Short mmCIF file of C-alpha atoms and ligand atoms in Angstrom, two decimals:
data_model
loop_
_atom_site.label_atom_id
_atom_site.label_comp_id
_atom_site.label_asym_id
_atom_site.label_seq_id
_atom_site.Cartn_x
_atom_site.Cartn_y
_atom_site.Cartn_z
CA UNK A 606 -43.16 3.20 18.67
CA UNK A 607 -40.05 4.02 15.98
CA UNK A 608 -38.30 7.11 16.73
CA UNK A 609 -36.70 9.51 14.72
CA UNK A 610 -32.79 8.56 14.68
CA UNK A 611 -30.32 11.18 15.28
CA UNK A 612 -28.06 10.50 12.20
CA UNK A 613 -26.40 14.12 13.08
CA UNK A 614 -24.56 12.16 15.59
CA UNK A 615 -22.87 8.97 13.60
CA UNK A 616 -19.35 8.82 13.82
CA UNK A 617 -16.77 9.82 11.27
CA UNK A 618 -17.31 7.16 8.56
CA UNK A 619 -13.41 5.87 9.38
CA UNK A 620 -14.30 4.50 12.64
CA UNK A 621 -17.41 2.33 12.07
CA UNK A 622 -15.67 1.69 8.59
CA UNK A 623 -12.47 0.33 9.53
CA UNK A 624 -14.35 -2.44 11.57
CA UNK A 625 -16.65 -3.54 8.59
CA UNK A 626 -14.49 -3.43 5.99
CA UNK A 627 -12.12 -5.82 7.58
CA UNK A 628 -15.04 -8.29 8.77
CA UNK A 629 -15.24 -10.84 5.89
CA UNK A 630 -11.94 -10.62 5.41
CA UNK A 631 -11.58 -13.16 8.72
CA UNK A 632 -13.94 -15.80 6.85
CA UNK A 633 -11.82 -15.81 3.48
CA UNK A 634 -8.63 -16.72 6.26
CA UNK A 635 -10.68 -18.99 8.54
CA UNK A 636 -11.89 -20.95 4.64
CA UNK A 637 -8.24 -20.95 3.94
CA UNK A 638 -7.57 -22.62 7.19
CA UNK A 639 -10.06 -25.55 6.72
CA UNK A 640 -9.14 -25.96 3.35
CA UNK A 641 -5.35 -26.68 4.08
CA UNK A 642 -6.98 -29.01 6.94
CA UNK A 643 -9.10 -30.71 4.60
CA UNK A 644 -11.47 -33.53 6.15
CA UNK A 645 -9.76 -33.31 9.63
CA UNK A 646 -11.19 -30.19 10.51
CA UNK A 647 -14.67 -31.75 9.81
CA UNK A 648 -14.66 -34.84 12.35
CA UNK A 649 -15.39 -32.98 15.11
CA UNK A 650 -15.66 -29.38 16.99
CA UNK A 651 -12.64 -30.31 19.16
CA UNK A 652 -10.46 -30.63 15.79
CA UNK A 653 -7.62 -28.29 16.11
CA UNK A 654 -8.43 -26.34 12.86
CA UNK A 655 -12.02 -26.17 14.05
CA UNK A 656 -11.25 -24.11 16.86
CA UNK A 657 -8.74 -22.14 14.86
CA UNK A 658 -11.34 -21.40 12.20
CA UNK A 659 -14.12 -21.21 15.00
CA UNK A 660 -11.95 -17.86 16.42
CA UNK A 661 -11.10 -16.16 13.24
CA UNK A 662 -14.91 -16.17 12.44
CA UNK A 663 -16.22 -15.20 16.40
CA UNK A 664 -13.05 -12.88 17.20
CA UNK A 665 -12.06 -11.57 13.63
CA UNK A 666 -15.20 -11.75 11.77
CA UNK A 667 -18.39 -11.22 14.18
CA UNK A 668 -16.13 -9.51 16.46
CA UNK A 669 -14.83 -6.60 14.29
CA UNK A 670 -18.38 -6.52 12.24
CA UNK A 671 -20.18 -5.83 15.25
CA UNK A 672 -17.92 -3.41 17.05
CA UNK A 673 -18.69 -1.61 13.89
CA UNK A 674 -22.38 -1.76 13.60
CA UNK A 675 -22.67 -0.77 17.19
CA UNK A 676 -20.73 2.04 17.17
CA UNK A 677 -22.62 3.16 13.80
CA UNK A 678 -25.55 2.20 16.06
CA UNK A 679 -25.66 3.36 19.48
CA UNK A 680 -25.66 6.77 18.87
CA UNK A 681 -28.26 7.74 16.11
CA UNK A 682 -30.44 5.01 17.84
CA UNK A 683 -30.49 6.80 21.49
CA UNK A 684 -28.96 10.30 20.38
CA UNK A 685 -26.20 9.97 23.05
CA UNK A 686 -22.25 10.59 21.47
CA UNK A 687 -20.37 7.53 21.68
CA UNK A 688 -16.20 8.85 22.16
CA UNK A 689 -14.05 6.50 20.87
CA UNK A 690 -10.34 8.27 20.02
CA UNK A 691 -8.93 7.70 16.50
CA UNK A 692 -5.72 6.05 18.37
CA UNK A 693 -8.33 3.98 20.84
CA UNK A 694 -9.93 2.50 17.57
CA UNK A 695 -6.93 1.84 15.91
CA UNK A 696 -5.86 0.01 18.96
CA UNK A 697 -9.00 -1.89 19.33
CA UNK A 698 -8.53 -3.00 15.59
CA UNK A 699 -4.96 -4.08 15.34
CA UNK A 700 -5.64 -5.65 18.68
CA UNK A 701 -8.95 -7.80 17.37
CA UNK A 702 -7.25 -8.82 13.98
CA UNK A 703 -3.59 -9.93 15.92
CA UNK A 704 -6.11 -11.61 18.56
CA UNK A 705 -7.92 -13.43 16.33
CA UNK A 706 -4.72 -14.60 13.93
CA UNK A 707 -3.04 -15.53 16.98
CA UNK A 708 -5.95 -17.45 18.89
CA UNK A 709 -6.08 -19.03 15.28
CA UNK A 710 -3.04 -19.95 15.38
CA UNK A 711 -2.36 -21.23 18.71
CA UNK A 712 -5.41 -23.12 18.31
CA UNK A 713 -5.09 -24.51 14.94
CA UNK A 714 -1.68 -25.74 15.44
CA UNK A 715 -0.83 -26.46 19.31
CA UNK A 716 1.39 -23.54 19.87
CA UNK A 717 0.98 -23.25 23.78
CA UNK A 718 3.67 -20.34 23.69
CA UNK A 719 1.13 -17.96 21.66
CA UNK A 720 -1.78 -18.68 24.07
CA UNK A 721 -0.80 -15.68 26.70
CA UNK A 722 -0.57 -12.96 23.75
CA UNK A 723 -3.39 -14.03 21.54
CA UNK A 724 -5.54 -13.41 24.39
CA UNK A 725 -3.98 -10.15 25.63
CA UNK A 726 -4.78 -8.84 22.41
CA UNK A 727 -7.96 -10.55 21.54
CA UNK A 728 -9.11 -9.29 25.33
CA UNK A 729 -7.59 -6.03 25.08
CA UNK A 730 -9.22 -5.08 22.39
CA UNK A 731 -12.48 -5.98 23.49
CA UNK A 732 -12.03 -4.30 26.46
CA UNK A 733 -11.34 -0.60 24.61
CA UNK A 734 -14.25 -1.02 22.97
CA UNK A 735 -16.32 -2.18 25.95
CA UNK A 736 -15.23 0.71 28.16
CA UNK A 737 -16.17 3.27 25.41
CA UNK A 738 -19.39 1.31 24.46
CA UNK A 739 -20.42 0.88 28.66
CA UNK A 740 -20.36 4.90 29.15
CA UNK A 741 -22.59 5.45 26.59
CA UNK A 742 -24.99 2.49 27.31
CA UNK A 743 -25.19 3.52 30.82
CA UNK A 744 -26.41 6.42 29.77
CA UNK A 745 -30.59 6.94 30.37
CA UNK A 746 -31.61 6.09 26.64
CA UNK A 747 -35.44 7.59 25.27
CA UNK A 748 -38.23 4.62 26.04
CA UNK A 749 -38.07 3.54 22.11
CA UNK A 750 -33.99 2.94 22.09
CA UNK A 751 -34.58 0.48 25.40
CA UNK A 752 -35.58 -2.59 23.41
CA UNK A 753 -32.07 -2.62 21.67
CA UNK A 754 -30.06 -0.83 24.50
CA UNK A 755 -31.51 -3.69 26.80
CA UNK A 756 -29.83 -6.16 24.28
CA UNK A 757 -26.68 -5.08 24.26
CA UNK A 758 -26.31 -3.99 27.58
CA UNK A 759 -27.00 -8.21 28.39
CA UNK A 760 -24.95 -8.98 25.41
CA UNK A 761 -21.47 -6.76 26.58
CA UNK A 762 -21.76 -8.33 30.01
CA UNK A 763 -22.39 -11.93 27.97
CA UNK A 764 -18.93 -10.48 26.52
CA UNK A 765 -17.34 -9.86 29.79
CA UNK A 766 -18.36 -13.74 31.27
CA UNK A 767 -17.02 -15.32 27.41
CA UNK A 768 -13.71 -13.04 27.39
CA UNK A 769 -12.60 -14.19 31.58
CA UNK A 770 -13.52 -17.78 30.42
CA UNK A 771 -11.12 -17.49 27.30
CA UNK A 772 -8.78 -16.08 29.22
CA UNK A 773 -9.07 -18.68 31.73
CA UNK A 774 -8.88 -21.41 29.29
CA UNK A 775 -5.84 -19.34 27.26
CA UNK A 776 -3.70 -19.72 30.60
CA UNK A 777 -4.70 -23.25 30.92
CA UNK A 778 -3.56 -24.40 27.20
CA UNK A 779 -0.48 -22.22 27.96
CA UNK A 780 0.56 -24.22 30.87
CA UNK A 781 0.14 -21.39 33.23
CA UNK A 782 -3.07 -22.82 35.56
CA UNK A 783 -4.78 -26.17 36.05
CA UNK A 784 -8.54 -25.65 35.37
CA UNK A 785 -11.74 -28.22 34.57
CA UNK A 786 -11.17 -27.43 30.75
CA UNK A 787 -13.52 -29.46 29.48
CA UNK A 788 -16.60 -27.33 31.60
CA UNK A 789 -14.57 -24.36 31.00
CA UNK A 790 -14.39 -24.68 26.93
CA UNK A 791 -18.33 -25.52 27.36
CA UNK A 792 -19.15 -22.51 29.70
CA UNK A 793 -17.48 -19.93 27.14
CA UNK A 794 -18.93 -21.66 23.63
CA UNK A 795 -21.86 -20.69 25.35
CA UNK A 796 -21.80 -17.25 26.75
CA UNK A 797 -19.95 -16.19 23.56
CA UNK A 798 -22.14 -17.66 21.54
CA UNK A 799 -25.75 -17.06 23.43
CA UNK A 800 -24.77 -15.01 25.74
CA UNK A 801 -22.83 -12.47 23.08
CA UNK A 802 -23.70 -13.08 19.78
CA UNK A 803 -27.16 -14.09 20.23
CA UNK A 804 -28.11 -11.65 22.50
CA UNK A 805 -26.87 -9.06 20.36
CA UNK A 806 -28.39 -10.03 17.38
CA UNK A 807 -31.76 -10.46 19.14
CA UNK A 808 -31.44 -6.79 20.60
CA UNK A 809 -30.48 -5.00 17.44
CA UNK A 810 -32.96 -7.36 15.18
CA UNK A 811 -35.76 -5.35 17.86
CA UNK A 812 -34.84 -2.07 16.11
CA UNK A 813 -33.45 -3.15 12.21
CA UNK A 814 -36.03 -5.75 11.21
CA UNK A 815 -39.13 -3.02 11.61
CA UNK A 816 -36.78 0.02 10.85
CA UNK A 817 -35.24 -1.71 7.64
CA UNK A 818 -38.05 -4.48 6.70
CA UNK A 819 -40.96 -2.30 7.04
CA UNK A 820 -42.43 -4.85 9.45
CA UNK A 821 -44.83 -4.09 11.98
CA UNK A 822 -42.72 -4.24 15.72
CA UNK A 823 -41.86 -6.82 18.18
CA UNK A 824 -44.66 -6.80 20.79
CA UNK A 825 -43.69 -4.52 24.10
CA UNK A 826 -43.41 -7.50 26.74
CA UNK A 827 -41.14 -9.39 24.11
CA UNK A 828 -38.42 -6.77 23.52
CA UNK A 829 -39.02 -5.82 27.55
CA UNK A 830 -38.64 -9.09 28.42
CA UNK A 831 -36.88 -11.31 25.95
CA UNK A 832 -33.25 -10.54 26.61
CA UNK A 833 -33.82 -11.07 30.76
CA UNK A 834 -35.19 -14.55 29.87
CA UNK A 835 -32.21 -15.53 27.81
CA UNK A 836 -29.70 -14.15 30.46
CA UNK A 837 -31.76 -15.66 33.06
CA UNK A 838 -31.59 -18.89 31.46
CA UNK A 839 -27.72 -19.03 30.33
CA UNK A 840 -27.26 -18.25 33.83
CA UNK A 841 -29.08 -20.92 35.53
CA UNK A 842 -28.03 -23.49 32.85
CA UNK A 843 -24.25 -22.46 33.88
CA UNK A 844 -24.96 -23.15 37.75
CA UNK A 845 -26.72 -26.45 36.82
CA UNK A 846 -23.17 -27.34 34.52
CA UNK A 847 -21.22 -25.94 37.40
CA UNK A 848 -23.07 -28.13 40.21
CA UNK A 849 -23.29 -31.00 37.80
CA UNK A 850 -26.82 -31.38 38.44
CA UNK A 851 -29.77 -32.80 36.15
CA UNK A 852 -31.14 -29.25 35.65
CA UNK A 853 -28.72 -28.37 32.54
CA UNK A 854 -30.54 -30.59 30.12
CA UNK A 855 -33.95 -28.55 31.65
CA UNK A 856 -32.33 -25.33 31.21
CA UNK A 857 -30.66 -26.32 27.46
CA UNK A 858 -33.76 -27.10 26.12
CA UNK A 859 -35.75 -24.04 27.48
CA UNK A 860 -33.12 -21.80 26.27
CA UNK A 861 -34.00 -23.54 23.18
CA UNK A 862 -37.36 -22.99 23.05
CA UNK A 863 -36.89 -19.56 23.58
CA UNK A 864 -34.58 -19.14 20.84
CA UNK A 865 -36.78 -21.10 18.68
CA UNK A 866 -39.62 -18.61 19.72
CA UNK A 867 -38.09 -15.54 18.66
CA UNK A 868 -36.68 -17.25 15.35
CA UNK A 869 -40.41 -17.98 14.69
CA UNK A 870 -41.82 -14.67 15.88
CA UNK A 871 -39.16 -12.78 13.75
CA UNK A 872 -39.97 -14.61 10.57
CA UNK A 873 -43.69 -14.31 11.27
CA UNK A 874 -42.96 -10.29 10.90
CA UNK A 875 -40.66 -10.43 8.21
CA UNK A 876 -43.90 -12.64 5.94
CA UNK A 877 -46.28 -10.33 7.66
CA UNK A 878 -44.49 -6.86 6.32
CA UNK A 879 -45.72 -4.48 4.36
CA UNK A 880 -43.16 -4.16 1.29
CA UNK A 881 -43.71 -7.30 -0.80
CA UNK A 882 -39.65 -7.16 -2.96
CA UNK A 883 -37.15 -9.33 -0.46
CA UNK A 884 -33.72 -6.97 -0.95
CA UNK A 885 -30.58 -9.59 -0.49
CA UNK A 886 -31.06 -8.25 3.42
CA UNK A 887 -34.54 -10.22 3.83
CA UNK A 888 -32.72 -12.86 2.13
CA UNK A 889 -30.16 -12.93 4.76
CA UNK A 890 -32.75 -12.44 7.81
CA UNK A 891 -34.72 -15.40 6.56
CA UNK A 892 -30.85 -17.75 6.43
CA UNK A 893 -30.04 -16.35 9.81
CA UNK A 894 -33.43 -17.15 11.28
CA UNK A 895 -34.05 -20.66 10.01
CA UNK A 896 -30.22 -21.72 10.86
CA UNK A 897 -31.21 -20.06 14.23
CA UNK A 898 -34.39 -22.65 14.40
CA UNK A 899 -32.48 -25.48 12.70
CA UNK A 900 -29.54 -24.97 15.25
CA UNK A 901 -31.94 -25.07 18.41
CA UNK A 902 -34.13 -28.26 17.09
CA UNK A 903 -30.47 -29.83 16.44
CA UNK A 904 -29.49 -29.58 19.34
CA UNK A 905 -32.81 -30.93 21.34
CA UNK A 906 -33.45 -33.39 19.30
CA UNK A 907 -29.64 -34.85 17.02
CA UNK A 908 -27.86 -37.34 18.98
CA UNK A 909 -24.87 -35.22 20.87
CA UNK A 910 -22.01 -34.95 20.68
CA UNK A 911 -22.13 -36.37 16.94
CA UNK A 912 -24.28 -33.01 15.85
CA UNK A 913 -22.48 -30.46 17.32
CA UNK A 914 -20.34 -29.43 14.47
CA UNK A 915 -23.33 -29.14 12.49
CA UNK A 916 -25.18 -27.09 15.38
CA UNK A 917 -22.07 -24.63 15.30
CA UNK A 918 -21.79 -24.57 11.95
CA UNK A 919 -25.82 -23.33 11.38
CA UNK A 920 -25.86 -21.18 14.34
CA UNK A 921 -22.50 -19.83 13.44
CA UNK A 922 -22.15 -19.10 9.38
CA UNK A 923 -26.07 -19.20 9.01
CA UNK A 924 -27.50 -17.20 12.28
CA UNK A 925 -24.52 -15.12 13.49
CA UNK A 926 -22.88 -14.35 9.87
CA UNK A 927 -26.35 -14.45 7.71
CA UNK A 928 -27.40 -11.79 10.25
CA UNK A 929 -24.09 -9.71 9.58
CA UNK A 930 -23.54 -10.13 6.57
CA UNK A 931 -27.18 -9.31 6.01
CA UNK A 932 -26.41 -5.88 8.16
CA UNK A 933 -23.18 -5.21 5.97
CA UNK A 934 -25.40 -5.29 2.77
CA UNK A 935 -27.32 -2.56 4.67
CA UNK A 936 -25.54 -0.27 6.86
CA UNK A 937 -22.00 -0.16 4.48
CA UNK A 938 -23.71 1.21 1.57
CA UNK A 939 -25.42 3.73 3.50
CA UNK A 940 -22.67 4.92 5.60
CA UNK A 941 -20.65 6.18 2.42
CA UNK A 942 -23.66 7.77 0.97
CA UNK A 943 -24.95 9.72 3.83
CA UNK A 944 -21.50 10.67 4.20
CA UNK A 945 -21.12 11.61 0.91
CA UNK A 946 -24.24 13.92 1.35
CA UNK A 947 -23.43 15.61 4.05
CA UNK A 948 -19.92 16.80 2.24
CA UNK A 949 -20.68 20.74 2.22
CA UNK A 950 -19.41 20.75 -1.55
CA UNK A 951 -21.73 18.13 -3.03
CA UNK A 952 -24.02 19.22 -5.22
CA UNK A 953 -27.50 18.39 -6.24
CA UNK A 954 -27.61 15.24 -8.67
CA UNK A 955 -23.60 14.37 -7.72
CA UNK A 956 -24.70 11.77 -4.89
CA UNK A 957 -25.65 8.63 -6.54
CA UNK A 958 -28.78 6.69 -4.97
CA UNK A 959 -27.86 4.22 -2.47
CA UNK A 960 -28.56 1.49 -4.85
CA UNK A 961 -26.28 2.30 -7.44
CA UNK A 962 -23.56 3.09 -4.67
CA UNK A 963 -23.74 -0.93 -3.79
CA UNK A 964 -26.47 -2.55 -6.07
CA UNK A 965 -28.96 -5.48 -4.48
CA UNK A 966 -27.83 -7.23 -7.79
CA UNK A 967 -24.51 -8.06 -6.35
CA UNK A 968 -25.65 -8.86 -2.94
CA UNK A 969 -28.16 -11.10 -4.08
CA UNK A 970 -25.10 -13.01 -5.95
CA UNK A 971 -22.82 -12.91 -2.97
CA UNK A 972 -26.05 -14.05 -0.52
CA UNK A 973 -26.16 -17.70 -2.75
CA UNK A 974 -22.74 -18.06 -2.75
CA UNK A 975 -22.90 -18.04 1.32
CA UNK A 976 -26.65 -20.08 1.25
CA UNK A 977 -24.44 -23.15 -0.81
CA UNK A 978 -21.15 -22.79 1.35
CA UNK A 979 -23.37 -23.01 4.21
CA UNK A 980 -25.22 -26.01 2.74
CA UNK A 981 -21.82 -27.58 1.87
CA UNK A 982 -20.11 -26.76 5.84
CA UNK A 983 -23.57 -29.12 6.86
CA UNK A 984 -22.98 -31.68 4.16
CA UNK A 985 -19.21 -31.70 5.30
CA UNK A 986 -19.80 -32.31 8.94
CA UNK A 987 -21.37 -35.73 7.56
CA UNK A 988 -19.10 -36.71 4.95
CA UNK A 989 -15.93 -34.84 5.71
CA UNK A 990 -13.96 -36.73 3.05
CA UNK A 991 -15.94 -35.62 0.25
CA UNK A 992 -17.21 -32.44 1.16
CA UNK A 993 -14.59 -30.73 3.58
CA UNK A 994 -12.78 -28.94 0.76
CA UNK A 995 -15.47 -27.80 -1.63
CA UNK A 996 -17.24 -26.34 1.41
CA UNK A 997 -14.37 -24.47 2.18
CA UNK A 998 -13.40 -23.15 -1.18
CA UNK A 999 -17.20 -22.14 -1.19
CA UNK A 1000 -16.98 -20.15 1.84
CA UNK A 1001 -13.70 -18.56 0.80
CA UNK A 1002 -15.60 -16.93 -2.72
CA UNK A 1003 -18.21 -16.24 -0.52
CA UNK A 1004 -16.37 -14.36 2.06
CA UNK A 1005 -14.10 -12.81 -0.64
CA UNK A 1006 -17.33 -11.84 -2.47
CA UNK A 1007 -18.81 -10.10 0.38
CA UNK A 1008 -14.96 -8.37 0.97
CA UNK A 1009 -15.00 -7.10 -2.68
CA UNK A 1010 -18.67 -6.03 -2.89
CA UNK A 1011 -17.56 -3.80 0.47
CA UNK A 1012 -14.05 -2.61 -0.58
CA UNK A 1013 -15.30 -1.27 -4.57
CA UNK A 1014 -18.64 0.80 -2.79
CA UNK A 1015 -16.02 2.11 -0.77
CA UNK A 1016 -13.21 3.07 -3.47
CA UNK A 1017 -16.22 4.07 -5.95
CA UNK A 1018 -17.47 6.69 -2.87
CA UNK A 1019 -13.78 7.62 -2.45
CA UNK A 1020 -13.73 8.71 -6.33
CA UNK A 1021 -16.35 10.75 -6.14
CA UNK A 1022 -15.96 12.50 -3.26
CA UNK A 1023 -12.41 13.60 -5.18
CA UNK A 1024 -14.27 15.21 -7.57
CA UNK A 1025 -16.37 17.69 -5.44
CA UNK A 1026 -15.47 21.14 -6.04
CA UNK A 1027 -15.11 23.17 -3.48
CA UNK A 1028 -17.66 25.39 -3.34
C1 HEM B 2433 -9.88 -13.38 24.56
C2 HEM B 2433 -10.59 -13.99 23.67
C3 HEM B 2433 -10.75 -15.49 23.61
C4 HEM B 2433 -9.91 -16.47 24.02
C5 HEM B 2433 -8.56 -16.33 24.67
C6 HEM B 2433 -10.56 -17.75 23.71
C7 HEM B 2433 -10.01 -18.99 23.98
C8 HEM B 2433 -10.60 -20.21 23.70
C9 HEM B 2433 -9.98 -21.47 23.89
C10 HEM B 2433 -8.59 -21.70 24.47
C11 HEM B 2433 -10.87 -22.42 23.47
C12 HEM B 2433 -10.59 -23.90 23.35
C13 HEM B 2433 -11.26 -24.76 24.34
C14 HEM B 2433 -10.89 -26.21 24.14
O1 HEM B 2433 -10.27 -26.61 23.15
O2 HEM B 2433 -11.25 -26.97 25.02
C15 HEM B 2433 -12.06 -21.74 23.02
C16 HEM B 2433 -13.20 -22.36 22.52
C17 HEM B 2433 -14.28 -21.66 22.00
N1 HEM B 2433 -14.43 -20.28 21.91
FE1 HEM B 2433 -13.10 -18.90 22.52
N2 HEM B 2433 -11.76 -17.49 23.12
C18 HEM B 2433 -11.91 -16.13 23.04
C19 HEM B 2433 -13.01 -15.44 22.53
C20 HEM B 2433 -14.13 -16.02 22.04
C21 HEM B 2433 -15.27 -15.30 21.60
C22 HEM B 2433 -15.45 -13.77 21.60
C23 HEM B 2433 -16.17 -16.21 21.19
C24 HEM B 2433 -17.49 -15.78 20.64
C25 HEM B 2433 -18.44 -16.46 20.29
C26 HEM B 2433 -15.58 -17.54 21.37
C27 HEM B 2433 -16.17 -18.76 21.06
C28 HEM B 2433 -15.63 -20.00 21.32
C29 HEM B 2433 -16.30 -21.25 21.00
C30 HEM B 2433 -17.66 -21.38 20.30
C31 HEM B 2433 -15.44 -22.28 21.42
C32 HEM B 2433 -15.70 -23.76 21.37
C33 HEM B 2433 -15.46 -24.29 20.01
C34 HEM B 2433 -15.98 -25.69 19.94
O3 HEM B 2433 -16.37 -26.26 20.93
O4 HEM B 2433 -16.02 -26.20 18.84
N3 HEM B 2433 -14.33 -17.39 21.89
N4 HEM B 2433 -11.87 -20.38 23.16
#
């Protein structure tokens, strides 16, 4: 069942905007930062510029592209107004990007002093965005919104859980508690990642993959039911890790499974659809879903902890960012036109199509320049010597392709809404 979305109620283009535009921004700096590292930040995920460049792509990148896309989202999918106060945003975004430079670099380079403030802002950020994001999720949404307002309801209390345990962790590395870090670092990889990330991807995949693919839907008792199981399942893996029992490797590999099942479900729609033409989007849905599979049979069946640089790296830049990036390709360009259209002085013929506003043409070119950076982050977790700086000069073009494409639809739009007349 698809219902009619209530575009009447998007935000001012600014706010959603702001968060987007900046995204890819974070991968050009967190490419910059492996680059300078060369092979060291390849031996493994513990490496100091690893977990530098790990934040500036979770906090900076996925965390100010999907503040964005939800608060583009939320509203015209369940017609409730999301408030979020021009100073509250700009808060929230100066917040994210200091958060994420900081975590970077108290990370990257040992800096136990900038521990405390990194996460302040990093958390306080979140936590604006949360508290505007909660009222309106808590909201009673219509019966066809639930499948995605289930997700990320799960995935902003996955949020909560990963932001205490950074936190947590941030006072340890500043000298300010004793903790188990190791079990600490583990628990928040994986409620940001699963918990968060993946749970918000799965949610909002419910509604864009039929809404934007033309597919046919996820099946009822898989969108009712999908997001519980993962919860369910993070939740009793984390007792089994806390307890130290033998049930973690149990819960791991279900979690796993399930993972794996959606990744295969998802692609089964996406071959199954009705338009034939893959835009750069499908492209990107058919990275982020294979890395999604690739990461999950990794992990069950690579020797750990050897492959779990390469298990970050596909479920991070080819799962998380394919899916965003594939999102940017798709929500930025419209934004700025429907915008444009609903000026009051436009006139007929003076809106240019969506396509011309940000054409598939250069998507397409940004999407392989991501596919071989991705392929090169892999080959570099093997043979870091070789590999570790061309992979991260690729992902830097990538990332500052993707910045670019953004930034010019956006300046272009700007132009031409400076030439409307008033009427
Ligand atoms: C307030 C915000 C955050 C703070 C203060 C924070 C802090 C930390 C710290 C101190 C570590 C290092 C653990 C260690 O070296 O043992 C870490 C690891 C990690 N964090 Fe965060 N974090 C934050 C937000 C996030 C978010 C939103 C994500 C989303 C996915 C995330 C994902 C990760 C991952 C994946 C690792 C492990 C990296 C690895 O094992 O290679 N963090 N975090």
């Amino acid at each position: 069942m698809q219902r009619s979305l209530a575009y009447a109620l998007s935000p001012a283009p600014g706010l959603p905007l702001r968060f987007l535009l900046a995204a890819p921004w974070f991968g050009v700096l967190a490419a910059l930062l492996l680059f300078g590292a060369g092979e060291h930040a390849f031996v493994s995920r513990w490496s100091a510029p690893a977990l530098g460049a790990t934040h500036l792509l979770t906090v900076g990148y996925l965390g100010m592209a999907m503040a964005g896309s939800i608060l583009q989202l939320i509203p015209v999918v369940t017609g409730s107004v999301l408030t979020l106060s021009r100073a509250a945003a700009t808060l929230s975004w100066c917040g994210l990007a200091l958060g994420a430079l900081l975590l970077a670099a108290a990370l990257a380079a040992n800096l136990a002093f900038l521990f405390l403030p990194a996460a302040l802002c990093a958390a306080g950020a979140f936590a604006i965005l949360i508290a505007a994001i909660a009222k309106t999720l808590a909201r009673r949404a219509p019966p066809p919104a639930m499948p995605m307002v289930r997700g990320m309801r799960l995935a902003v209390a996955g949020l909560v859980v990963t932001l205490a345990l950074g936190v947590t962790l941030a006072l340890a590395f500043g000298g300010m508690l004793a903790v188990p870090v190791p079990m600490l670092a583990d628990l928040h990889a994986a409620w940001g990642l699963l918990g968060w990330v993946g749970m918000l991807v799965v949610g909002v995949a419910f509604q864009v993959i039929p809404m934007f693919q033309s597919s046919r839907m996820y099946p009822a008792p898989v969108t009712r039911w999908a997001p519980w199981l993962l919860a369910a399942l993070l939740a009793a893996w984390s007792a089994a890790v806390i307890a130290g029992g033998v049930g973690a490797s149990l819960a791991a590999a279900l979690l796993c499974a399930a993972l794996f099942a959606f990744a295969a479900l998802s692609a089964q729609l996406l071959a199954t659809r009705k338009r034939k033409q893959a835009d750069a989007t499908t492209l990107y849905w058919r990275l982020a879903l294979g890395s999604l599979a690739g990461s999950t049979l990794l992990h069950l069946l690579a020797p750990q902890p050897q492959a779990a640089l390469a298990t970050g790296i596909l479920f991070i830049g080819g799962f998380a960012i394919g899916a965003v990036n594939g999102m940017l390709y798709k929500i930025v360009p419209f934004l700025l036109w429907y915008h444009l259209q609903q000026d009051p002085r436009a006139k007929k013929g003076e809106v240019p199509p969506i396509r011309l506003i940000l054409p598939d043409a250069l998507a397409r070119r940004q999407f392989w320049w991501h596919a071989a950076a991705l392929a090169a982050l892999l080959g570099a977790s093997l043979l870091p010597a070789w590999l570790g700086r061309p992979a991260s000069a690729l992902l830097a073009v990538a990332s500052g392709l993707l910045a670019l494409d953004l930034r010019r639809a956006a300046v272009r739009c700007r132009a031409i809404k400076a030439l409307f007349q008033p009427s």
